[in-house]
Tab-separated table of C-alpha atoms in Angstrom:
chain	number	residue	atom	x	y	z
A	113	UNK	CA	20.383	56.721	-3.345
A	114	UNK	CA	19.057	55.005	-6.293
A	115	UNK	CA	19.805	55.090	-9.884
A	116	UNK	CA	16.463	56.453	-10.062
A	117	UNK	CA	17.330	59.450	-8.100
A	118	UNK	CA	20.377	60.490	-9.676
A	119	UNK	CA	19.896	63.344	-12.057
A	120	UNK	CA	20.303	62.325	-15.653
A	121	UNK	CA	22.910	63.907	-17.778
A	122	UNK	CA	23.329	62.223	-21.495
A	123	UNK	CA	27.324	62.674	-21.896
A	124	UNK	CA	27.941	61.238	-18.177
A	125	UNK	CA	25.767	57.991	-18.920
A	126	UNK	CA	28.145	57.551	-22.016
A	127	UNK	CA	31.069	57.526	-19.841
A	128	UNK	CA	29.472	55.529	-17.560
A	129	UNK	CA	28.490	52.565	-19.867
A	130	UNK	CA	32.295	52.939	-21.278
A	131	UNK	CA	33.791	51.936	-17.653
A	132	UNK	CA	31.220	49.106	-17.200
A	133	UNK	CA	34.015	47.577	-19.951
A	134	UNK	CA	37.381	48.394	-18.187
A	135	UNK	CA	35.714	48.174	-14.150
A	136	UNK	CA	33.113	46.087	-12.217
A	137	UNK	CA	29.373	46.952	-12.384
A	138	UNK	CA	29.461	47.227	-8.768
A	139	UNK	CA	32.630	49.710	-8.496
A	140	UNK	CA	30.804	51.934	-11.315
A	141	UNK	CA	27.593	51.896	-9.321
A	142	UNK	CA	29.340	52.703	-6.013
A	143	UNK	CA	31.143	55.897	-7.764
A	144	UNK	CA	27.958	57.294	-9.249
A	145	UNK	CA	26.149	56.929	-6.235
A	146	UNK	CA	28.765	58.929	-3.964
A	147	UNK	CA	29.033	61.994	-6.952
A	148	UNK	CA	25.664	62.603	-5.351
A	149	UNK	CA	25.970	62.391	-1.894
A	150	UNK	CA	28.562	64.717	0.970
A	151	UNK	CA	29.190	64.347	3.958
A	152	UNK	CA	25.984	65.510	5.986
A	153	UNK	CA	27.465	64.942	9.640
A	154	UNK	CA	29.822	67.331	9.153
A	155	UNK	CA	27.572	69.823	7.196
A	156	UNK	CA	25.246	69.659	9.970
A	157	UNK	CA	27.646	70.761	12.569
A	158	UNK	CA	28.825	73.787	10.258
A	159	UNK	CA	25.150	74.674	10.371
A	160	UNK	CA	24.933	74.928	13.727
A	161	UNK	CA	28.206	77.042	13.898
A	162	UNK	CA	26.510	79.531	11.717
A	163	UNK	CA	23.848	79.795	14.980
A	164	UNK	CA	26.380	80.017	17.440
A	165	UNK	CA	27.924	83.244	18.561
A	166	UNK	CA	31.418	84.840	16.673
A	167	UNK	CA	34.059	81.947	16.705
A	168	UNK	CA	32.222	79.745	19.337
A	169	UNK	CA	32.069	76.696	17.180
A	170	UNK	CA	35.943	76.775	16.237
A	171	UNK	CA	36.034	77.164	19.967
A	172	UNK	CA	33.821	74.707	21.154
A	173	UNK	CA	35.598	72.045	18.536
A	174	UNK	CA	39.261	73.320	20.169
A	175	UNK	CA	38.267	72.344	23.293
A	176	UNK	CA	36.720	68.845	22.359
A	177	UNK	CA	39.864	67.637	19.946
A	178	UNK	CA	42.175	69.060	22.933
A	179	UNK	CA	40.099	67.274	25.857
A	180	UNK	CA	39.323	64.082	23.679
A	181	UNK	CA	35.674	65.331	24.359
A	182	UNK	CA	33.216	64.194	21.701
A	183	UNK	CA	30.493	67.043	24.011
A	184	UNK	CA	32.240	69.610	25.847
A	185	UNK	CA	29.757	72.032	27.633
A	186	UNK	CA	27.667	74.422	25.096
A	187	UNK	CA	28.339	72.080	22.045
A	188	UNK	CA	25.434	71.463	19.800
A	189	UNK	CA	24.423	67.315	19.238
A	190	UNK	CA	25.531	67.711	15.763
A	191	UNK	CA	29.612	67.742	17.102
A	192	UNK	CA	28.556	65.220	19.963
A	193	UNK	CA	27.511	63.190	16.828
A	194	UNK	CA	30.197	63.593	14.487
A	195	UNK	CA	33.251	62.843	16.991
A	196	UNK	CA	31.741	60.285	18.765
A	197	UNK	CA	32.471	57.389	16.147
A	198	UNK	CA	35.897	59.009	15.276
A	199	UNK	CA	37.300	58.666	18.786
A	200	UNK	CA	36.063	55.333	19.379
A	201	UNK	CA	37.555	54.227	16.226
A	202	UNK	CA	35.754	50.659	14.153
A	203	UNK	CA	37.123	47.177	15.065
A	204	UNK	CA	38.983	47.436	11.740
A	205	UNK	CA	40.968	50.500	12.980
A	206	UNK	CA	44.913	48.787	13.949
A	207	UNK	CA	46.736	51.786	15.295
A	208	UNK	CA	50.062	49.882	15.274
A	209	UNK	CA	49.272	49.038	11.260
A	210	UNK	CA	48.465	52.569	10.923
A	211	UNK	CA	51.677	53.811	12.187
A	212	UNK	CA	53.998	51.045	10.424
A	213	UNK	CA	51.738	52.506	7.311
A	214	UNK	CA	53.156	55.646	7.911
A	215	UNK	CA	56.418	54.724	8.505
A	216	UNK	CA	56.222	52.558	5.215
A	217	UNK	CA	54.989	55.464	3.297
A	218	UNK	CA	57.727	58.081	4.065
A	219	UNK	CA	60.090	55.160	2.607
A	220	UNK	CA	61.599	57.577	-0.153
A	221	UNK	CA	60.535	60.965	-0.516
A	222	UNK	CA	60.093	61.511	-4.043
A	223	UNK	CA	57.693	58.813	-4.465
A	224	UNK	CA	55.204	60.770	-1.691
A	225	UNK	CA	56.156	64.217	-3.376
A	226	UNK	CA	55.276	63.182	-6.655
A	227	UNK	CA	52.043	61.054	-5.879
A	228	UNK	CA	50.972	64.228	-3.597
A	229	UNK	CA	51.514	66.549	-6.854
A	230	UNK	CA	49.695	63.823	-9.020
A	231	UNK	CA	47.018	63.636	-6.224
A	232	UNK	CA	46.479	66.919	-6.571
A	233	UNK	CA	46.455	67.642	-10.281
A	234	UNK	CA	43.983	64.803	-10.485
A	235	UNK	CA	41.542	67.150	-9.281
A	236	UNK	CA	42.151	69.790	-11.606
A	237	UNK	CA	41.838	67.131	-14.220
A	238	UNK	CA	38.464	66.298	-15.195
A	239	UNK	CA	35.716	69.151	-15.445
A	240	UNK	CA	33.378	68.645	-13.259
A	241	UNK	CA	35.605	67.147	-10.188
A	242	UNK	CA	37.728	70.605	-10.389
A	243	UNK	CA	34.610	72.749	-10.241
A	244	UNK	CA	34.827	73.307	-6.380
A	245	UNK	CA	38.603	74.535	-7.075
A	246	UNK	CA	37.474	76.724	-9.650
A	247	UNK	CA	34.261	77.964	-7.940
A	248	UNK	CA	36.372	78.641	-4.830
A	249	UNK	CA	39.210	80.368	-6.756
A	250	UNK	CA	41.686	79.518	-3.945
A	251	UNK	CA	43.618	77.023	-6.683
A	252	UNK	CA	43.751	79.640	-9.307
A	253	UNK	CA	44.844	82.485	-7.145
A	254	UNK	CA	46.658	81.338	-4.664
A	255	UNK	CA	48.075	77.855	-6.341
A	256	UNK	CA	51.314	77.844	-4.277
A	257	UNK	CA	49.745	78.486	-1.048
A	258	UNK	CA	47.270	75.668	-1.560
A	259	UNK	CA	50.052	72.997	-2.368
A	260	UNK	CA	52.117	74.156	0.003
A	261	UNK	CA	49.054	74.249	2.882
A	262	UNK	CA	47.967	70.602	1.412
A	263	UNK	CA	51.814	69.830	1.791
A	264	UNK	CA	51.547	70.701	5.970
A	265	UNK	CA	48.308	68.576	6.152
A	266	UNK	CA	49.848	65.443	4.323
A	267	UNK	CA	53.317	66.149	6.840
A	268	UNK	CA	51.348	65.694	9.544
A	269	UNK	CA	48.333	63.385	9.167
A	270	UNK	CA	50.815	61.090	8.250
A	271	UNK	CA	53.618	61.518	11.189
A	272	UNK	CA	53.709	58.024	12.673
A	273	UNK	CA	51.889	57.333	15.594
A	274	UNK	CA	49.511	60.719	15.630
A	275	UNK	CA	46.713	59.313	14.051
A	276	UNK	CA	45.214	57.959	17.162
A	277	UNK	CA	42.365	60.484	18.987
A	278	UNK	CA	44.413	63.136	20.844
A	279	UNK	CA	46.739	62.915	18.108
A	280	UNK	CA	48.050	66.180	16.274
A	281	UNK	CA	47.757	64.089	12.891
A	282	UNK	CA	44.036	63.195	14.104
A	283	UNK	CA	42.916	66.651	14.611
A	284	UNK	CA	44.317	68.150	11.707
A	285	UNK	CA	42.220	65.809	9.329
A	286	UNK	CA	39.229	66.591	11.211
A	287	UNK	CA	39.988	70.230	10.652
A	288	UNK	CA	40.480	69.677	6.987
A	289	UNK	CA	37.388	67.611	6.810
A	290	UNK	CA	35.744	71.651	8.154
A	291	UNK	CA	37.546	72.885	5.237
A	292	UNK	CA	35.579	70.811	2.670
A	293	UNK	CA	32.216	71.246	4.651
A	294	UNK	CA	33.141	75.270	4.996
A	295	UNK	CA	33.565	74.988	1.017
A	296	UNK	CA	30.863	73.168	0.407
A	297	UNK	CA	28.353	75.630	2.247
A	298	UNK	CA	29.383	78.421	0.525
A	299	UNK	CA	29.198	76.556	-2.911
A	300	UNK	CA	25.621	75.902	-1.726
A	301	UNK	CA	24.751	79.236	-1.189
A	302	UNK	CA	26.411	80.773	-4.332
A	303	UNK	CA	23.790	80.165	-6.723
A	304	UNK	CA	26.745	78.806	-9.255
A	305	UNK	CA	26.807	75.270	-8.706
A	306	UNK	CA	25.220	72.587	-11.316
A	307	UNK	CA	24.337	69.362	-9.780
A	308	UNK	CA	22.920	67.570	-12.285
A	309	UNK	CA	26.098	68.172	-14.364
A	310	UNK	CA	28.771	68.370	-11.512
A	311	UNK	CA	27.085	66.191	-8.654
A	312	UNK	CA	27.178	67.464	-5.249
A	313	UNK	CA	30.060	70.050	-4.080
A	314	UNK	CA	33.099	68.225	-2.899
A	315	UNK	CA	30.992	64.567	-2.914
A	316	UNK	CA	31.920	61.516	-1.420
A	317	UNK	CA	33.582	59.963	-4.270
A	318	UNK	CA	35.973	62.854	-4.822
A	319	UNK	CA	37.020	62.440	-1.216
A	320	UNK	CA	37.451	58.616	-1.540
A	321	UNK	CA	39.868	59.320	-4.727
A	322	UNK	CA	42.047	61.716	-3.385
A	323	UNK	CA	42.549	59.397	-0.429
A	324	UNK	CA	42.625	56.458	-2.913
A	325	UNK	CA	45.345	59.161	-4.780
A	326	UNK	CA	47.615	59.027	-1.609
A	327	UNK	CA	47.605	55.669	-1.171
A	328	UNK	CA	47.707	54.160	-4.800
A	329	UNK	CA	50.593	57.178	-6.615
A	330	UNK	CA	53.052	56.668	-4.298
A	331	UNK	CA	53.049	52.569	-4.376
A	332	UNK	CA	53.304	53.138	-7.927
A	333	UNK	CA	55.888	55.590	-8.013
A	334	UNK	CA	57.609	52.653	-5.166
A	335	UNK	CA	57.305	49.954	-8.224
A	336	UNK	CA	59.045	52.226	-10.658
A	337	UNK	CA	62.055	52.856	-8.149
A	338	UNK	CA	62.075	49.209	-7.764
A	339	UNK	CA	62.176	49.153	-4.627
A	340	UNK	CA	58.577	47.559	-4.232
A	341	UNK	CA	56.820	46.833	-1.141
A	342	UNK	CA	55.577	43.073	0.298
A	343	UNK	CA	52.132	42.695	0.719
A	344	UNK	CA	52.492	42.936	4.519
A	345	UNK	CA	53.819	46.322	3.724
A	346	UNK	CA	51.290	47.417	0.861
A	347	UNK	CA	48.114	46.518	3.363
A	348	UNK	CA	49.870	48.776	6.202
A	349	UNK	CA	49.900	51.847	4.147
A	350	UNK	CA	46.514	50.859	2.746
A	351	UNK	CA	45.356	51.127	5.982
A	352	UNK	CA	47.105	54.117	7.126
A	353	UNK	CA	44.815	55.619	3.761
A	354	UNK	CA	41.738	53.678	4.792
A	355	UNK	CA	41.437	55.032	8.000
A	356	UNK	CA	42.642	59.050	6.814
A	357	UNK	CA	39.793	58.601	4.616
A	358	UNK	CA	37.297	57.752	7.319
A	359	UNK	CA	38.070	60.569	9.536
A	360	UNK	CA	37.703	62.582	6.285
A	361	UNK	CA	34.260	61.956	5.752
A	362	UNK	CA	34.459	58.731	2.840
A	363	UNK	CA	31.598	56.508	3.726
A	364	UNK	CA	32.279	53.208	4.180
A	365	UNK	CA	31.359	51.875	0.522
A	366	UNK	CA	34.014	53.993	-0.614
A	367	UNK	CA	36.527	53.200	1.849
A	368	UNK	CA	40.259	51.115	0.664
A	369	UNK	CA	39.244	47.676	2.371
A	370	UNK	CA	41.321	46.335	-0.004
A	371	UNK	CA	44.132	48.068	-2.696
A	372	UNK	CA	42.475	46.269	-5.722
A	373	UNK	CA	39.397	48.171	-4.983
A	374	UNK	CA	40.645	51.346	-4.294
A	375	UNK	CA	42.150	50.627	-7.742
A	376	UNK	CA	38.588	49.915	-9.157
A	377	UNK	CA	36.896	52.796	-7.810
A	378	UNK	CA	39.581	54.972	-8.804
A	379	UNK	CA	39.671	53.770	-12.419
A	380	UNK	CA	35.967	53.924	-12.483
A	381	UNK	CA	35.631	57.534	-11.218
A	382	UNK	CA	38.477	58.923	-13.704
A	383	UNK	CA	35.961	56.780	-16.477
A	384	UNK	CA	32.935	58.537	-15.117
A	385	UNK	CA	34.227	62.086	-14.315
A	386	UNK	CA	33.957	64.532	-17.033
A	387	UNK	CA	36.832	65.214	-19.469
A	388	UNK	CA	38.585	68.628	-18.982
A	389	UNK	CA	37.425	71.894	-19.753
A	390	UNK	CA	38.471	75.459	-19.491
A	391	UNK	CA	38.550	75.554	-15.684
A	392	UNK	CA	41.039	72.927	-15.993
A	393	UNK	CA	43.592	75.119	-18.186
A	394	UNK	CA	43.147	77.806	-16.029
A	395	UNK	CA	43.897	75.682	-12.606
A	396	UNK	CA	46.748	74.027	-14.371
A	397	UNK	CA	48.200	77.267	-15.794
A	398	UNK	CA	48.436	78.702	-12.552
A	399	UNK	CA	49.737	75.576	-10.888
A	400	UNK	CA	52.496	75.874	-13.958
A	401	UNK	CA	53.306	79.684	-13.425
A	402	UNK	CA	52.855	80.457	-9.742
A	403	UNK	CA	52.727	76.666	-8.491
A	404	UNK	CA	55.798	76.818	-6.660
A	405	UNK	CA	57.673	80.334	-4.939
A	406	UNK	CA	61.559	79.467	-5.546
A	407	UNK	CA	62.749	82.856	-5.151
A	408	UNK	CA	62.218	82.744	-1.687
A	409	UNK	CA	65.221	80.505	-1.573
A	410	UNK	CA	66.865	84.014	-2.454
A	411	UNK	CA	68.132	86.861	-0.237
A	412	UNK	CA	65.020	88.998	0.407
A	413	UNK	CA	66.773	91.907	-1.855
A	414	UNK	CA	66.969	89.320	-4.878
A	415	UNK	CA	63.302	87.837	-4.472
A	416	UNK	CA	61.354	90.607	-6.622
A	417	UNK	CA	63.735	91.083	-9.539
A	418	UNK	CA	63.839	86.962	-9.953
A	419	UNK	CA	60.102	86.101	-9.185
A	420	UNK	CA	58.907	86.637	-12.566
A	421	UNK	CA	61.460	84.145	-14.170
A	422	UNK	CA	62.285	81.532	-11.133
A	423	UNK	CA	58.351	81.033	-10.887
A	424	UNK	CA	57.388	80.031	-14.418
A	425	UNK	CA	60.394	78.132	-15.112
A	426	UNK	CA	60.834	75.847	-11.880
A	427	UNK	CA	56.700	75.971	-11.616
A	428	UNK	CA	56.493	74.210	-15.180
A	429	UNK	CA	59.723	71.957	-14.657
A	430	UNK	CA	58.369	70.725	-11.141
A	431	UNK	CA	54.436	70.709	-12.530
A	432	UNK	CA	55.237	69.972	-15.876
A	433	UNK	CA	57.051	66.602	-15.171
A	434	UNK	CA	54.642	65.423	-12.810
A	435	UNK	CA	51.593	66.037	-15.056
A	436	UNK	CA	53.211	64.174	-17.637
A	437	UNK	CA	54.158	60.980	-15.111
A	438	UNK	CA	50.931	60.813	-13.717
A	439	UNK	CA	49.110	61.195	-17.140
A	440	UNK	CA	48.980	57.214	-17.595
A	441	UNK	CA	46.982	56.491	-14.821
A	442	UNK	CA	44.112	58.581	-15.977
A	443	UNK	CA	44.245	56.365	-18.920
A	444	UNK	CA	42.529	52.538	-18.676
A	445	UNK	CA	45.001	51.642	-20.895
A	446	UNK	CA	47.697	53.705	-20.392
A	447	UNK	CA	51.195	52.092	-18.988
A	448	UNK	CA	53.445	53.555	-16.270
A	449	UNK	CA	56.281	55.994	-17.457
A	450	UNK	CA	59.273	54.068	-16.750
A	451	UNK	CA	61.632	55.643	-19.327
A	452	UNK	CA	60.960	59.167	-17.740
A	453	UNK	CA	63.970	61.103	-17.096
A	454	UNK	CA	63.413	62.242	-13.065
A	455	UNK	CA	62.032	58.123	-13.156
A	456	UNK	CA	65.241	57.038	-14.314
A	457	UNK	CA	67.090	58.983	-11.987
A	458	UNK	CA	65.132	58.612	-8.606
A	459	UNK	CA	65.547	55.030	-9.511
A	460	UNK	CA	69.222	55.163	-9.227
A	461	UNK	CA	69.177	56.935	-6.249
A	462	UNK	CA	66.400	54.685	-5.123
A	463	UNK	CA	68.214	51.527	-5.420
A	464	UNK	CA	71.335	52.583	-3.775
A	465	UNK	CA	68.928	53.910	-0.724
A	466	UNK	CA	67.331	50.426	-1.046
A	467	UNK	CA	70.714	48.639	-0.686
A	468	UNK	CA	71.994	50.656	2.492
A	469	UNK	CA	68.363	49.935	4.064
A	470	UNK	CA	68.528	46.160	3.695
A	471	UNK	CA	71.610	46.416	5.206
A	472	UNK	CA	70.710	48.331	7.995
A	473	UNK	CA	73.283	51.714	7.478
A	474	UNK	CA	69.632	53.807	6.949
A	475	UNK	CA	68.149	52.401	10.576
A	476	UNK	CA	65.150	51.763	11.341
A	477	UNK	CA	61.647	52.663	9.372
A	478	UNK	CA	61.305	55.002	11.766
A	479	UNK	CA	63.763	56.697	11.389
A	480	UNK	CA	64.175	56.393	7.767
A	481	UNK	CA	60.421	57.856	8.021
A	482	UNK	CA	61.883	61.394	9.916
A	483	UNK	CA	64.472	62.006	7.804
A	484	UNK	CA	62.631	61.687	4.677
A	485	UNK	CA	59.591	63.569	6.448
A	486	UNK	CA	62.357	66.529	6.698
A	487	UNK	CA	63.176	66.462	2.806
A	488	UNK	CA	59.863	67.865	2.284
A	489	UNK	CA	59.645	69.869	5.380
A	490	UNK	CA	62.516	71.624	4.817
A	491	UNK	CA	61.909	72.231	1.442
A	492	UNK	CA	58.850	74.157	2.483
A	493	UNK	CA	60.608	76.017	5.358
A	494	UNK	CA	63.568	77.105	2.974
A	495	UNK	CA	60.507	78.468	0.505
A	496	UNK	CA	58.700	80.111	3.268
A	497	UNK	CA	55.749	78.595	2.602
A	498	UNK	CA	52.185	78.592	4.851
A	499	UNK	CA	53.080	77.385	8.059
A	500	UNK	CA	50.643	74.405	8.844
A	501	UNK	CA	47.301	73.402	6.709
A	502	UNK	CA	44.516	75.869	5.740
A	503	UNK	CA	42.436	77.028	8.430
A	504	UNK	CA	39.135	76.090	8.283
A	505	UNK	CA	37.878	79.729	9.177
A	506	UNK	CA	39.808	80.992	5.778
A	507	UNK	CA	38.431	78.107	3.833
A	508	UNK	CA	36.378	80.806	1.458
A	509	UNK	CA	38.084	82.933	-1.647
A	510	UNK	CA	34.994	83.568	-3.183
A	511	UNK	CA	36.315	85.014	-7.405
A	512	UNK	CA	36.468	88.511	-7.552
């Protein structure tokens, strides 16, 4: 796609001219181009579905994920042509890197938790990157179920070592990667959507940031624990993001080759995407009043009388803080919340964990990467929340 191509909108052009002075040209250029281009392998193979008889697709993609079958019997070319290239992974593809990445990752909980809330605000952030939330209404109505299914994804794309075809982290990105496409049909079709002001539903550069959101929160939430990573350490998880993002659907301009220019693209893209609007109070408020479901830490008899207080108030102390930590890096010149009060404490507790790990009393990153897996899992189980990620089939909440 050429500048040429790209439908002109006055205010975006602005913002595009300002990040030309904090980013390079070429990062800008990359970012605009992908607001207006999606992933048409996948799209094509939700297509065909749609032609296929009642649940045959979801089938017929079952049985190649489970047989490691790129063109089981029946499929149409579109699948055959999708899977293909994701089970015979690039030459840059280091399964052993990936899984240290993971490993790496899960270092200390709270810096995943937090960078997967901050990850996830981000898209409710700037007006026209939220629109397929808001469009979709799943975000505003069901807030707590969609953190808590985005939760189950992130658990296990990034167990260590299932990332590899066959894998159950492998097949439940591609299934997430039907989710956008199932989305992005039905945005199509809706009549709603505004591309010259928006770009396309769900578009390539809004996948490659909240990859780039994965990777880049957490190693910054790492540097405020002070408990930093080497670079050997940094380029594992980068590629543990770099290659989640390919079987996502982020072309390769977008991809993390490198941390500083994930950093670039994501700085440019927060430049270029619009500011926030009213969809963006209205995704937030929910995420503040329904966001989380801590009653359900209650006996069943307790649950109803205490929803309408425990939900607000830990929704907006859990939301709340993270907004506010994450708020700087949104900012070109905004600087890292060190002073925070959670910061100050996680950093306590991080460098005591840090201390016990360099001596060896935590084991190894393996298995400090299963117990602090299980700090988030069982903080879901306790809540009762949705048992593994969204399927793909129950992708659409079209507003009421």
């Amino acid at each position: 796609m050429t500048a040429a191509t790209i439908p002109f909108d006055a205010t975006r052009s602005e913002r595009i001219d300002r990040a030309r002075a904090y980013v390079p040209d070429d990062a800008v250029d990359r970012v605009v181009r992908g607001m207006f281009r999606t992933d048409t392998v996948i799209d094509t193979v939700v297509e065909d579905f749609a032609t296929l008889g009642r649940g045959t697709g979801w089938r017929l993609l079952a049985r190649a994920l489970r047989d490691r079958d790129p063109s089981p019997p029946g499929a149409p070319d579109s699948l055959r042509e999708l899977l293909t290239p994701l089970m015979n992974p690039p030459k840059w593809f280091d399964p052993d890197q990936v899984r240290r990445g993971a490993q790496l990752w899960w270092r200390f909980a709270p810096a995943v938790i937090i960078g997967l809330g901050g990850t996830l605000m981000t898209a409710y952030a700037f007006g026209d990157l939220n629109k397929p939330q808001a469009l979709n209404s799943r975000s505003e109505t069901m807030a707590a179920r969609r953190y808590e299914e985005t939760s189950r994804w992130v658990l296990s794309a990034t167990d260590p070592g299932t990332l590899t075809p066959g894998g159950t982290g492998f097949d439940a990105t591609i299934r997430i990667r039907f989710v956008h496409a199932m989305v992005r049909r039905h945005l199509r079709t809706s009549g709603e959507w505004q591309r010259p002001a928006w770009g396309d539903p769900i578009h390539t550069t809004g996948m490659a940031v909240t990859a780039n959101g994965f990777l880049l929160m957490p190693l910054a939430m790492f540097d405020l624990f002070d408990m930093p990573l080497t670079g050997d350490e940094i380029d594992a998880v980068r590629q543990l993001w770099c290659w989640i993002g390919h079987l996502m659907g982020v072309p390769e301009e977008l991809l993390a080759h490198s941390v500083e220019d994930a950093g670039n693209i994501t700085r440019a893209a927060t430049l270029v995407f619009a500011p926030p609007d009213a969809d963006t109070e209205t995704l937030t408020r929910a995420l503040l009043r329904t966001g989380l479901h801590p009653e359900r830490l209650l006996p069943q008899p307790l649950q109803r009388l205490t929803a309408p207080v425990l939900r607000p108030a830990i929704s907006t102390l859990v939301w709340g803080g993270t907004g506010r930590i994450v708020t700087a890096y949104s900012d070109p010149d905004g600087t890292p919340p060190r002073n925070h009060p959670l910061i100050l404490t996680l950093r306590q507790l991080a460098r005591a964990r840090e201390f016990l790990r360099r001596t060896g009393r935590l084991g190894s990153d393996q298995h400090i990467a299963e117990t602090q897996r299980r700090v988030l899992s069982a903080a879901l189980d306790a809540m009762k929340a949705a048992a593994a990620p969204v399927d793909p089939r129950d992708a659409v909440t079209p507003r009421s």
